[in-house]
């Protein structure tokens, strides 16, 4: 006998959806369990698998041949919220023959910037934006004030909007 579990977000709180979900308490996650007739808790790993299978799709394997080429050197900027930052633009290439790629704008808090030639690990917030230039930071500037680095990526470079959905940035490869 195959156990069947139907997803019933009885206690999952998801932002604006919270009010529409039955029994939402914000405490955890459970699914309706047809085998037992009740509700069974779901682990985070199991929930990620369910979301991968039924909502977001599976991640492709890493390409293994990613290269980054600087498009612009480090530039000191001040965000509209007054945070001093270091900005650099890179072009990432990957896939067969390096055919695929996109630009990434990297922003680091100036107070935490590593000296030239030294790499410093730090958490990075990825922000999909209208571009990857110096003006692409937008509301993610608040993360810089808290010490995070921010990577901005123009969403059109990842999958361009087109009526036929066939001329996206990555489909032709």
Coordinates of C-alpha atoms in Angstrom, one line a residue:
X1 CA 0.0 0.0 0.0
X2 CA 1.4 3.4 -1.0
X3 CA 1.0 6.1 1.6
X4 CA -0.6 9.3 0.2
X5 CA 0.1 12.7 1.8
X6 CA -1.8 15.7 0.5
X7 CA -0.3 19.0 1.3
X8 CA -2.5 21.0 3.6
X9 CA -0.7 24.0 5.0
X10 CA -2.6 23.9 8.2
X11 CA 0.0 25.7 10.3
X12 CA 2.3 27.4 7.8
X13 CA 2.4 31.1 7.9
X14 CA 3.4 32.7 4.6
X15 CA 3.2 36.5 4.6
X16 CA 0.0 37.8 3.1
X17 CA -1.4 34.3 2.6
X18 CA -1.6 33.8 6.3
X19 CA -5.1 35.0 6.6
X20 CA -6.4 32.6 3.9
X21 CA -4.8 29.5 5.3
X22 CA -7.0 27.4 7.5
X23 CA -5.7 27.0 11.1
X24 CA -2.6 29.2 10.5
X25 CA -0.9 29.6 13.8
X26 CA 2.6 30.4 12.6
X27 CA 4.0 27.6 14.8
X28 CA 5.1 25.0 12.2
X29 CA 4.2 22.9 9.2
X30 CA 1.9 19.9 8.9
X31 CA 0.3 17.9 6.1
X32 CA -3.0 16.1 5.9
X33 CA -2.1 12.4 6.2
X34 CA -4.6 10.3 4.3
X35 CA -3.1 7.0 5.7
X36 CA -3.9 7.9 9.3
X37 CA -6.8 10.3 8.8
X38 CA -5.0 13.0 10.8
X39 CA -2.3 15.6 10.5
X40 CA 1.3 14.6 10.5
X41 CA 4.3 17.0 11.0
X42 CA 6.7 17.5 8.1
X43 CA 10.4 18.1 8.4
X44 CA 12.1 21.0 6.7
X45 CA 13.9 18.6 4.4
X46 CA 10.7 16.9 3.4
X47 CA 9.0 20.2 2.8
X48 CA 11.8 21.3 0.6
X49 CA 11.4 18.1 -1.4
X50 CA 7.7 18.7 -1.7
X51 CA 8.2 22.3 -2.9
X52 CA 10.9 21.1 -5.4
X53 CA 8.6 18.3 -6.8
X54 CA 5.4 20.3 -7.0
X55 CA 6.1 24.0 -7.0
X56 CA 9.6 25.3 -8.0
X57 CA 11.1 22.4 -9.9
X58 CA 14.5 20.7 -9.4
X59 CA 17.8 22.5 -9.5
X60 CA 20.1 21.6 -12.3
X61 CA 23.5 20.4 -11.4
X62 CA 26.2 23.1 -11.1
X63 CA 27.8 23.9 -14.5
X64 CA 31.3 23.3 -13.2
X65 CA 32.8 25.8 -15.6
X66 CA 31.8 29.2 -14.2
X67 CA 34.2 32.1 -14.9
X68 CA 33.9 35.7 -13.6
X69 CA 35.3 38.6 -15.6
X70 CA 35.4 42.1 -14.0
X71 CA 33.3 44.5 -16.1
X72 CA 34.1 47.5 -13.8
X73 CA 36.7 47.9 -11.1
X74 CA 35.8 48.6 -7.4
X75 CA 34.0 51.9 -7.1
X76 CA 33.1 53.7 -3.9
X77 CA 29.5 54.8 -3.8
X78 CA 27.0 56.2 -1.3
X79 CA 23.5 54.7 -1.5
X80 CA 20.4 56.9 -1.4
X81 CA 20.0 55.9 2.3
X82 CA 23.5 57.2 3.0
X83 CA 25.4 53.9 3.3
X84 CA 28.9 54.0 2.0
X85 CA 29.6 50.9 -0.2
X86 CA 32.1 49.4 -2.6
X87 CA 30.5 48.4 -6.0
X88 CA 32.0 46.1 -8.6
X89 CA 30.3 44.6 -11.7
X90 CA 31.2 41.1 -12.9
X91 CA 30.1 39.0 -15.9
X92 CA 29.6 35.4 -15.1
X93 CA 30.0 32.9 -18.0
X94 CA 29.1 29.2 -17.9
X95 CA 27.6 26.3 -19.9
X96 CA 28.8 24.7 -23.1
X97 CA 31.7 26.9 -24.4
X98 CA 30.9 29.6 -21.9
X99 CA 27.9 30.6 -24.1
X100 CA 25.6 31.4 -21.2
X101 CA 26.0 34.2 -18.7
X102 CA 24.8 37.3 -17.0
X103 CA 26.1 40.4 -15.2
X104 CA 26.2 40.6 -11.4
X105 CA 26.5 43.8 -9.4
X106 CA 28.3 43.3 -6.1
X107 CA 27.9 45.7 -3.3
X108 CA 30.0 45.5 -0.1
X109 CA 29.6 47.7 3.0
X110 CA 32.6 50.0 2.9
X111 CA 33.1 49.6 6.6
X112 CA 33.6 45.9 6.2
X113 CA 35.4 45.9 2.8
X114 CA 38.5 43.7 2.7
X115 CA 41.9 45.3 1.7
X116 CA 42.9 44.9 -1.9
X117 CA 44.0 41.3 -2.7
X118 CA 42.3 39.8 0.3
X119 CA 39.0 37.9 0.2
X120 CA 36.7 38.0 3.2
X121 CA 33.7 35.7 3.5
X122 CA 30.5 37.4 4.3
X123 CA 26.8 36.6 3.9
X124 CA 25.4 37.7 0.5
X125 CA 21.8 38.8 -0.2
X126 CA 20.8 38.1 -3.8
X127 CA 18.5 40.7 -5.2
X128 CA 16.7 40.4 -8.6
X129 CA 16.5 43.8 -10.0
X130 CA 16.0 45.7 -13.3
X131 CA 19.8 45.6 -13.8
X132 CA 23.2 45.1 -12.2
X133 CA 24.5 48.7 -12.3
X134 CA 25.4 51.1 -9.5
X135 CA 21.8 52.2 -9.3
X136 CA 20.4 48.6 -9.0
X137 CA 20.6 48.3 -5.2
X138 CA 17.2 49.8 -4.4
X139 CA 15.6 48.6 -1.2
X140 CA 18.4 46.0 -0.6
X141 CA 20.5 48.9 0.6
X142 CA 19.2 48.2 4.1
X143 CA 21.1 44.9 4.1
X144 CA 24.4 46.9 3.5
X145 CA 23.7 48.9 6.6
X146 CA 23.5 45.6 8.5
X147 CA 26.9 44.4 7.2
X148 CA 25.7 42.1 4.4
X149 CA 27.0 42.1 0.9
X150 CA 24.4 42.3 -1.9
X151 CA 24.5 40.8 -5.4
X152 CA 22.1 42.4 -7.9
X153 CA 21.1 40.5 -11.1
X154 CA 18.9 41.9 -13.8
X155 CA 16.0 39.5 -14.0
X156 CA 15.7 39.8 -17.8
X157 CA 19.1 38.3 -18.1
X158 CA 18.0 35.1 -16.4
X159 CA 14.8 34.6 -18.4
X160 CA 13.7 37.4 -20.7
X161 CA 10.0 38.1 -21.0
X162 CA 8.7 37.1 -24.4
X163 CA 5.3 36.1 -25.6
X164 CA 6.5 32.7 -26.9
X165 CA 8.6 31.9 -23.8
X166 CA 11.2 30.5 -26.2
X167 CA 13.7 33.4 -26.5
X168 CA 14.6 33.5 -22.9
X169 CA 18.2 34.2 -21.9
X170 CA 19.0 30.5 -21.2
X171 CA 16.7 28.4 -23.4
X172 CA 18.7 28.6 -26.6
X173 CA 21.8 26.8 -25.1

